[in-house]
PDB file of N, CA and C and ligand atoms in Angstrom:
ATOM      1  N   MET A   1       0.843  -1.205   0.000  1.00 50.00           N
ATOM      2  CA  MET A   1       0.000   0.000   0.000  1.00 50.00           C
ATOM      3  C   MET A   1       0.869   1.242   0.000  1.00 50.00           C
ATOM      4  N   GLY A   2       0.552   2.136  -0.886  1.00 59.00           N
ATOM      5  CA  GLY A   2       1.299   3.378  -0.952  1.00 59.00           C
ATOM      6  C   GLY A   2       0.935   4.298   0.193  1.00 59.00           C
ATOM      7  N   ARG A   3       1.788   5.244   0.440  1.00 78.00           N
ATOM      8  CA  ARG A   3       1.551   6.158   1.550  1.00 78.00           C
ATOM      9  C   ARG A   3       0.598   7.277   1.133  1.00 78.00           C
ATOM     10  N   TYR A   4       0.585   7.584  -0.138  1.00 91.00           N
ATOM     11  CA  TYR A   4      -0.218   8.714  -0.603  1.00 91.00           C
ATOM     12  C   TYR A   4      -1.333   8.302  -1.541  1.00 91.00           C
ATOM     13  N   ALA A   5      -1.375   7.027  -1.876  1.00 96.00           N
ATOM     14  CA  ALA A   5      -2.369   6.592  -2.838  1.00 96.00           C
ATOM     15  C   ALA A   5      -2.765   5.146  -2.582  1.00 96.00           C
ATOM     16  N   LEU A   6      -3.969   4.810  -3.026  1.00 96.00           N
ATOM     17  CA  LEU A   6      -4.497   3.456  -2.907  1.00 96.00           C
ATOM     18  C   LEU A   6      -4.469   2.812  -4.283  1.00 96.00           C
ATOM     19  N   GLY A   7      -3.879   1.637  -4.360  1.00 96.00           N
ATOM     20  CA  GLY A   7      -3.853   0.913  -5.625  1.00 96.00           C
ATOM     21  C   GLY A   7      -4.924  -0.158  -5.628  1.00 96.00           C
ATOM     22  N   VAL A   8      -5.662  -0.260  -6.715  1.00 96.00           N
ATOM     23  CA  VAL A   8      -6.707  -1.275  -6.843  1.00 96.00           C
ATOM     24  C   VAL A   8      -6.495  -2.017  -8.154  1.00 96.00           C
ATOM     25  N   ASP A   9      -6.451  -3.336  -8.061  1.00 95.00           N
ATOM     26  CA  ASP A   9      -6.374  -4.166  -9.263  1.00 95.00           C
ATOM     27  C   ASP A   9      -7.742  -4.768  -9.504  1.00 95.00           C
ATOM     28  N   TRP A  10      -8.333  -4.426 -10.628  1.00 96.00           N
ATOM     29  CA  TRP A  10      -9.693  -4.880 -10.938  1.00 96.00           C
ATOM     30  C   TRP A  10      -9.678  -6.272 -11.558  1.00 96.00           C
ATOM     31  N   GLU A  11     -10.864  -6.905 -11.508  1.00 92.00           N
ATOM     32  CA  GLU A  11     -10.966  -8.269 -12.018  1.00 92.00           C
ATOM     33  C   GLU A  11     -10.683  -8.368 -13.513  1.00 92.00           C
ATOM     34  N   ASP A  12     -10.906  -7.271 -14.229  1.00 95.00           N
ATOM     35  CA  ASP A  12     -10.663  -7.302 -15.671  1.00 95.00           C
ATOM     36  C   ASP A  12      -9.201  -7.007 -16.006  1.00 95.00           C
ATOM     37  N   GLY A  13      -8.374  -6.912 -14.977  1.00 96.00           N
ATOM     38  CA  GLY A  13      -6.963  -6.718 -15.219  1.00 96.00           C
ATOM     39  C   GLY A  13      -6.514  -5.273 -15.188  1.00 96.00           C
ATOM     40  N   HIS A  14      -7.460  -4.364 -15.140  1.00 97.00           N
ATOM     41  CA  HIS A  14      -7.106  -2.960 -15.085  1.00 97.00           C
ATOM     42  C   HIS A  14      -6.595  -2.605 -13.698  1.00 97.00           C
ATOM     43  N   GLY A  15      -5.664  -1.693 -13.635  1.00 97.00           N
ATOM     44  CA  GLY A  15      -5.145  -1.236 -12.357  1.00 97.00           C
ATOM     45  C   GLY A  15      -5.377   0.252 -12.202  1.00 97.00           C
ATOM     46  N   SER A  16      -5.813   0.656 -11.006  1.00 97.00           N
ATOM     47  CA  SER A  16      -6.087   2.065 -10.750  1.00 97.00           C
ATOM     48  C   SER A  16      -5.263   2.531  -9.552  1.00 97.00           C
ATOM     49  N   ILE A  17      -4.880   3.781  -9.597  1.00 96.00           N
ATOM     50  CA  ILE A  17      -4.211   4.415  -8.462  1.00 96.00           C
ATOM     51  C   ILE A  17      -5.049   5.620  -8.055  1.00 96.00           C
ATOM     52  N   PHE A  18      -5.469   5.630  -6.792  1.00 96.00           N
ATOM     53  CA  PHE A  18      -6.296   6.730  -6.307  1.00 96.00           C
ATOM     54  C   PHE A  18      -5.570   7.471  -5.190  1.00 96.00           C
ATOM     55  N   PRO A  19      -5.174   8.714  -5.432  1.00 96.00           N
ATOM     56  CA  PRO A  19      -4.585   9.495  -4.336  1.00 96.00           C
ATOM     57  C   PRO A  19      -5.598   9.623  -3.204  1.00 96.00           C
ATOM     58  N   PHE A  20      -5.146   9.502  -1.964  1.00 96.00           N
ATOM     59  CA  PHE A  20      -6.079   9.544  -0.834  1.00 96.00           C
ATOM     60  C   PHE A  20      -6.853  10.851  -0.777  1.00 96.00           C
ATOM     61  N   GLU A  21      -6.182  11.932  -1.133  1.00 93.00           N
ATOM     62  CA  GLU A  21      -6.893  13.217  -1.103  1.00 93.00           C
ATOM     63  C   GLU A  21      -8.087  13.189  -2.041  1.00 93.00           C
ATOM     64  N   HIS A  22      -7.881  12.567  -3.201  1.00 93.00           N
ATOM     65  CA  HIS A  22      -8.955  12.432  -4.179  1.00 93.00           C
ATOM     66  C   HIS A  22     -10.103  11.604  -3.597  1.00 93.00           C
ATOM     67  N   LEU A  23      -9.757  10.517  -2.914  1.00 96.00           N
ATOM     68  CA  LEU A  23     -10.787   9.633  -2.357  1.00 96.00           C
ATOM     69  C   LEU A  23     -11.592  10.332  -1.266  1.00 96.00           C
ATOM     70  N   ARG A  24     -10.905  11.124  -0.467  1.00 94.00           N
ATOM     71  CA  ARG A  24     -11.642  11.833   0.596  1.00 94.00           C
ATOM     72  C   ARG A  24     -12.556  12.899  -0.006  1.00 94.00           C
ATOM     73  N   ARG A  25     -12.057  13.609  -0.995  1.00 91.00           N
ATOM     74  CA  ARG A  25     -12.867  14.665  -1.587  1.00 91.00           C
ATOM     75  C   ARG A  25     -14.020  14.103  -2.409  1.00 91.00           C
ATOM     76  N   ALA A  26     -13.902  12.836  -2.791  1.00 93.00           N
ATOM     77  CA  ALA A  26     -14.989  12.200  -3.539  1.00 93.00           C
ATOM     78  C   ALA A  26     -16.014  11.564  -2.612  1.00 93.00           C
ATOM     79  N   CYS A  27     -15.817  11.690  -1.322  1.00 93.00           N
ATOM     80  CA  CYS A  27     -16.771  11.109  -0.366  1.00 93.00           C
ATOM     81  C   CYS A  27     -18.135  11.746  -0.589  1.00 93.00           C
ATOM     82  N   ARG A  28     -19.151  10.871  -0.703  1.00 89.00           N
ATOM     83  CA  ARG A  28     -20.495  11.353  -1.012  1.00 89.00           C
ATOM     84  C   ARG A  28     -21.420  11.285   0.193  1.00 89.00           C
ATOM     85  N   CYS A  29     -20.880  11.142   1.377  1.00 92.00           N
ATOM     86  CA  CYS A  29     -21.754  11.080   2.543  1.00 92.00           C
ATOM     87  C   CYS A  29     -22.355  12.457   2.802  1.00 92.00           C
ATOM     88  N   GLU A  30     -23.380  12.485   3.609  1.00 91.00           N
ATOM     89  CA  GLU A  30     -24.108  13.724   3.820  1.00 91.00           C
ATOM     90  C   GLU A  30     -23.224  14.810   4.426  1.00 91.00           C
ATOM     91  N   ALA A  31     -22.385  14.415   5.360  1.00 89.00           N
ATOM     92  CA  ALA A  31     -21.524  15.401   6.019  1.00 89.00           C
ATOM     93  C   ALA A  31     -20.583  16.061   5.024  1.00 89.00           C
ATOM     94  N   CYS A  32     -20.010  15.257   4.132  1.00 90.00           N
ATOM     95  CA  CYS A  32     -19.038  15.807   3.185  1.00 90.00           C
ATOM     96  C   CYS A  32     -19.708  16.637   2.099  1.00 90.00           C
ATOM     97  N   THR A  33     -20.852  16.182   1.606  1.00 87.00           N
ATOM     98  CA  THR A  33     -21.495  16.930   0.534  1.00 87.00           C
ATOM     99  C   THR A  33     -22.057  18.249   1.046  1.00 87.00           C
ATOM    100  N   SER A  34     -22.485  18.288   2.311  1.00 88.00           N
ATOM    101  CA  SER A  34     -23.030  19.546   2.833  1.00 88.00           C
ATOM    102  C   SER A  34     -21.921  20.506   3.240  1.00 88.00           C
ATOM    103  N   ALA A  35     -20.727  19.965   3.505  1.00 76.00           N
ATOM    104  CA  ALA A  35     -19.608  20.826   3.897  1.00 76.00           C
ATOM    105  C   ALA A  35     -19.059  21.578   2.698  1.00 76.00           C
ATOM    106  N   GLY A  36     -19.229  21.023   1.508  1.00 69.00           N
ATOM    107  CA  GLY A  36     -18.746  21.698   0.319  1.00 69.00           C
ATOM    108  C   GLY A  36     -17.294  21.386   0.041  1.00 69.00           C
ATOM    109  N   PRO A  37     -16.876  21.632  -1.189  1.00 64.00           N
ATOM    110  CA  PRO A  37     -15.526  21.238  -1.616  1.00 64.00           C
ATOM    111  C   PRO A  37     -14.410  22.061  -0.986  1.00 64.00           C
ATOM    112  N   ALA A  38     -14.738  23.211  -0.431  1.00 64.00           N
ATOM    113  CA  ALA A  38     -13.683  24.060   0.116  1.00 64.00           C
ATOM    114  C   ALA A  38     -13.307  23.671   1.545  1.00 64.00           C
ATOM    115  N   ALA A  39     -14.089  22.780   2.140  1.00 69.00           N
ATOM    116  CA  ALA A  39     -13.820  22.409   3.525  1.00 69.00           C
ATOM    117  C   ALA A  39     -12.453  21.742   3.671  1.00 69.00           C
ATOM    118  N   ALA A  40     -11.768  22.083   4.725  1.00 71.00           N
ATOM    119  CA  ALA A  40     -10.484  21.446   5.008  1.00 71.00           C
ATOM    120  C   ALA A  40     -10.762  20.060   5.574  1.00 71.00           C
ATOM    121  N   VAL A  41     -10.173  19.068   4.983  1.00 81.00           N
ATOM    122  CA  VAL A  41     -10.424  17.711   5.442  1.00 81.00           C
ATOM    123  C   VAL A  41      -9.109  16.964   5.632  1.00 81.00           C
ATOM    124  N   GLU A  42      -9.190  15.985   6.484  1.00 88.00           N
ATOM    125  CA  GLU A  42      -8.052  15.099   6.721  1.00 88.00           C
ATOM    126  C   GLU A  42      -7.971  14.106   5.571  1.00 88.00           C
ATOM    127  N   THR A  43      -6.826  13.986   4.955  1.00 93.00           N
ATOM    128  CA  THR A  43      -6.719  13.072   3.817  1.00 93.00           C
ATOM    129  C   THR A  43      -5.720  11.949   4.076  1.00 93.00           C
ATOM    130  N   ARG A  44      -5.368  11.746   5.338  1.00 94.00           N
ATOM    131  CA  ARG A  44      -4.507  10.606   5.657  1.00 94.00           C
ATOM    132  C   ARG A  44      -5.374   9.457   6.144  1.00 94.00           C
ATOM    133  N   PRO A  45      -5.227   8.291   5.559  1.00 96.00           N
ATOM    134  CA  PRO A  45      -6.044   7.148   5.980  1.00 96.00           C
ATOM    135  C   PRO A  45      -5.482   6.498   7.241  1.00 96.00           C
ATOM    136  N   ARG A  46      -6.389   6.091   8.116  1.00 96.00           N
ATOM    137  CA  ARG A  46      -5.966   5.353   9.306  1.00 96.00           C
ATOM    138  C   ARG A  46      -6.120   3.859   9.074  1.00 96.00           C
ATOM    139  N   GLU A  47      -7.197   3.529   8.334  1.00 96.00           N
ATOM    140  CA  GLU A  47      -7.476   2.124   8.101  1.00 96.00           C
ATOM    141  C   GLU A  47      -8.173   1.968   6.762  1.00 96.00           C
ATOM    142  N   ILE A  48      -7.791   0.944   6.030  1.00 97.00           N
ATOM    143  CA  ILE A  48      -8.431   0.682   4.747  1.00 97.00           C
ATOM    144  C   ILE A  48      -8.956  -0.742   4.758  1.00 97.00           C
ATOM    145  N   ALA A  49     -10.252  -0.882   4.536  1.00 97.00           N
ATOM    146  CA  ALA A  49     -10.873  -2.205   4.500  1.00 97.00           C
ATOM    147  C   ALA A  49     -11.304  -2.504   3.079  1.00 97.00           C
ATOM    148  N   ARG A  50     -10.759  -3.569   2.526  1.00 96.00           N
ATOM    149  CA  ARG A  50     -11.156  -3.969   1.178  1.00 96.00           C
ATOM    150  C   ARG A  50     -12.282  -4.981   1.294  1.00 96.00           C
ATOM    151  N   LEU A  51     -13.513  -4.496   1.089  1.00 97.00           N
ATOM    152  CA  LEU A  51     -14.695  -5.335   1.178  1.00 97.00           C
ATOM    153  C   LEU A  51     -14.941  -6.004  -0.166  1.00 97.00           C
ATOM    154  N   PRO A  52     -15.835  -7.020  -0.201  1.00 95.00           N
ATOM    155  CA  PRO A  52     -16.083  -7.729  -1.465  1.00 95.00           C
ATOM    156  C   PRO A  52     -16.571  -6.802  -2.580  1.00 95.00           C
ATOM    157  N   ASP A  53     -17.329  -5.764  -2.231  1.00 96.00           N
ATOM    158  CA  ASP A  53     -17.914  -4.913  -3.263  1.00 96.00           C
ATOM    159  C   ASP A  53     -17.634  -3.436  -3.054  1.00 96.00           C
ATOM    160  N   ALA A  54     -16.722  -3.128  -2.152  1.00 97.00           N
ATOM    161  CA  ALA A  54     -16.449  -1.722  -1.855  1.00 97.00           C
ATOM    162  C   ALA A  54     -15.125  -1.598  -1.121  1.00 97.00           C
ATOM    163  N   VAL A  55     -14.646  -0.379  -1.059  1.00 97.00           N
ATOM    164  CA  VAL A  55     -13.474  -0.083  -0.242  1.00 97.00           C
ATOM    165  C   VAL A  55     -13.900   0.924   0.814  1.00 97.00           C
ATOM    166  N   LYS A  56     -13.636   0.598   2.067  1.00 98.00           N
ATOM    167  CA  LYS A  56     -14.007   1.498   3.149  1.00 98.00           C
ATOM    168  C   LYS A  56     -12.732   2.076   3.755  1.00 98.00           C
ATOM    169  N   ILE A  57     -12.691   3.386   3.811  1.00 97.00           N
ATOM    170  CA  ILE A  57     -11.517   4.060   4.349  1.00 97.00           C
ATOM    171  C   ILE A  57     -11.915   4.802   5.613  1.00 97.00           C
ATOM    172  N   THR A  58     -11.182   4.540   6.675  1.00 97.00           N
ATOM    173  CA  THR A  58     -11.352   5.310   7.896  1.00 97.00           C
ATOM    174  C   THR A  58     -10.180   6.274   7.979  1.00 97.00           C
ATOM    175  N   TRP A  59     -10.501   7.550   8.066  1.00 96.00           N
ATOM    176  CA  TRP A  59      -9.463   8.578   8.045  1.00 96.00           C
ATOM    177  C   TRP A  59      -8.927   8.843   9.437  1.00 96.00           C
ATOM    178  N   VAL A  60      -7.815   9.530   9.485  1.00 95.00           N
ATOM    179  CA  VAL A  60      -7.166   9.822  10.766  1.00 95.00           C
ATOM    180  C   VAL A  60      -8.109  10.586  11.700  1.00 95.00           C
ATOM    181  N   ASP A  61      -8.990  11.400  11.133  1.00 94.00           N
ATOM    182  CA  ASP A  61      -9.926  12.164  11.972  1.00 94.00           C
ATOM    183  C   ASP A  61     -11.152  11.352  12.383  1.00 94.00           C
ATOM    184  N   GLY A  62     -11.203  10.068  12.000  1.00 95.00           N
ATOM    185  CA  GLY A  62     -12.302   9.210  12.412  1.00 95.00           C
ATOM    186  C   GLY A  62     -13.440   9.129  11.412  1.00 95.00           C
ATOM    187  N   HIS A  63     -13.412   9.956  10.391  1.00 95.00           N
ATOM    188  CA  HIS A  63     -14.465   9.921   9.380  1.00 95.00           C
ATOM    189  C   HIS A  63     -14.328   8.650   8.537  1.00 95.00           C
ATOM    190  N   GLU A  64     -15.460   8.138   8.084  1.00 96.00           N
ATOM    191  CA  GLU A  64     -15.441   6.950   7.238  1.00 96.00           C
ATOM    192  C   GLU A  64     -16.014   7.256   5.869  1.00 96.00           C
ATOM    193  N   THR A  65     -15.328   6.759   4.858  1.00 96.00           N
ATOM    194  CA  THR A  65     -15.790   6.918   3.483  1.00 96.00           C
ATOM    195  C   THR A  65     -15.949   5.544   2.871  1.00 96.00           C
ATOM    196  N   LEU A  66     -17.108   5.307   2.278  1.00 97.00           N
ATOM    197  CA  LEU A  66     -17.339   4.036   1.599  1.00 97.00           C
ATOM    198  C   LEU A  66     -17.445   4.295   0.100  1.00 97.00           C
ATOM    199  N   HIS A  67     -16.583   3.648  -0.653  1.00 97.00           N
ATOM    200  CA  HIS A  67     -16.620   3.778  -2.104  1.00 97.00           C
ATOM    201  C   HIS A  67     -16.983   2.423  -2.699  1.00 97.00           C
ATOM    202  N   PRO A  68     -18.248   2.253  -3.121  1.00 97.00           N
ATOM    203  CA  PRO A  68     -18.593   1.003  -3.831  1.00 97.00           C
ATOM    204  C   PRO A  68     -17.717   0.873  -5.076  1.00 97.00           C
ATOM    205  N   HIS A  69     -17.398  -0.331  -5.450  1.00 97.00           N
ATOM    206  CA  HIS A  69     -16.467  -0.533  -6.563  1.00 97.00           C
ATOM    207  C   HIS A  69     -16.828   0.208  -7.848  1.00 97.00           C
ATOM    208  N   PRO A  70     -18.116   0.196  -8.278  1.00 96.00           N
ATOM    209  CA  PRO A  70     -18.426   0.930  -9.517  1.00 96.00           C
ATOM    210  C   PRO A  70     -18.119   2.423  -9.403  1.00 96.00           C
ATOM    211  N   ALA A  71     -18.393   2.998  -8.232  1.00 96.00           N
ATOM    212  CA  ALA A  71     -18.118   4.418  -8.041  1.00 96.00           C
ATOM    213  C   ALA A  71     -16.620   4.664  -8.009  1.00 96.00           C
ATOM    214  N   LEU A  72     -15.904   3.739  -7.393  1.00 96.00           N
ATOM    215  CA  LEU A  72     -14.448   3.868  -7.304  1.00 96.00           C
ATOM    216  C   LEU A  72     -13.822   3.783  -8.692  1.00 96.00           C
ATOM    217  N   ARG A  73     -14.288   2.816  -9.455  1.00 96.00           N
ATOM    218  CA  ARG A  73     -13.755   2.641 -10.803  1.00 96.00           C
ATOM    219  C   ARG A  73     -14.004   3.899 -11.642  1.00 96.00           C
ATOM    220  N   ALA A  74     -15.150   4.524 -11.410  1.00 95.00           N
ATOM    221  CA  ALA A  74     -15.489   5.737 -12.154  1.00 95.00           C
ATOM    222  C   ALA A  74     -14.552   6.894 -11.809  1.00 95.00           C
ATOM    223  N   LEU A  75     -13.895   6.799 -10.667  1.00 95.00           N
ATOM    224  CA  LEU A  75     -12.963   7.856 -10.260  1.00 95.00           C
ATOM    225  C   LEU A  75     -11.591   7.697 -10.895  1.00 95.00           C
ATOM    226  N   CYS A  76     -11.359   6.560 -11.513  1.00 96.00           N
ATOM    227  CA  CYS A  76     -10.030   6.305 -12.074  1.00 96.00           C
ATOM    228  C   CYS A  76      -9.689   7.397 -13.086  1.00 96.00           C
ATOM    229  N   GLY A  77      -8.547   8.012 -12.873  1.00 91.00           N
ATOM    230  CA  GLY A  77      -8.155   9.123 -13.734  1.00 91.00           C
ATOM    231  C   GLY A  77      -7.120   8.755 -14.769  1.00 91.00           C
ATOM    232  N   CYS A  78      -6.899   7.484 -14.989  1.00 93.00           N
ATOM    233  CA  CYS A  78      -5.870   7.084 -15.940  1.00 93.00           C
ATOM    234  C   CYS A  78      -6.308   7.412 -17.376  1.00 93.00           C
ATOM    235  N   ALA A  79      -5.352   7.385 -18.274  1.00 92.00           N
ATOM    236  CA  ALA A  79      -5.625   7.796 -19.649  1.00 92.00           C
ATOM    237  C   ALA A  79      -6.673   6.923 -20.320  1.00 92.00           C
ATOM    238  N   SER A  80      -6.653   5.622 -20.057  1.00 92.00           N
ATOM    239  CA  SER A  80      -7.597   4.754 -20.759  1.00 92.00           C
ATOM    240  C   SER A  80      -9.020   4.941 -20.217  1.00 92.00           C
ATOM    241  N   CYS A  81      -9.162   5.272 -18.941  1.00 94.00           N
ATOM    242  CA  CYS A  81     -10.504   5.477 -18.388  1.00 94.00           C
ATOM    243  C   CYS A  81     -11.075   6.838 -18.749  1.00 94.00           C
ATOM    244  N   THR A  82     -10.214   7.836 -18.864  1.00 91.00           N
ATOM    245  CA  THR A  82     -10.708   9.166 -19.163  1.00 91.00           C
ATOM    246  C   THR A  82     -10.743   9.423 -20.661  1.00 91.00           C
ATOM    247  N   GLY A  83     -10.294   8.447 -21.442  1.00 85.00           N
ATOM    248  CA  GLY A  83     -10.320   8.599 -22.873  1.00 85.00           C
ATOM    249  C   GLY A  83      -9.256   9.542 -23.400  1.00 85.00           C
ATOM    250  N   GLY A  84      -8.235   9.755 -22.586  1.00 66.00           N
ATOM    251  CA  GLY A  84      -7.161  10.653 -22.994  1.00 66.00           C
ATOM    252  C   GLY A  84      -6.329  10.079 -24.124  1.00 66.00           C
ATOM    253  N   HIS A  85      -5.673  10.936 -24.859  1.00 61.00           N
ATOM    254  CA  HIS A  85      -4.851  10.477 -25.968  1.00 61.00           C
ATOM    255  C   HIS A  85      -3.396  10.871 -25.767  1.00 61.00           C
TER     256      HIS A  85
HETATM  257 ZN1   ZN B   1     -17.764  11.826   4.061  1.00 72.68          ZN
HETATM  258 ZN1   ZN B   2      -8.215   3.519 -15.318  1.00 72.68          ZN
END
């Protein structure tokens, strides 16, 4: 596990790297969405649980973010996922 990013290897062979800051800012829970994107947030993970259908991250400040796999995959910023050339 990287210190600044989470690596995920998908069943189809694709590999994604998600910076933790990106994962925290993509949190869709009520607290995060109502706080708005400008809110200062903790982006260091304390614990990462790889569930069968999701990744759950507990941050140093105690907040929990759940990213179901389809949503996580949609966050992949690599060239092949974003259609970059
Ligand atoms: Zn949240
Ligand atoms: Zn990708």
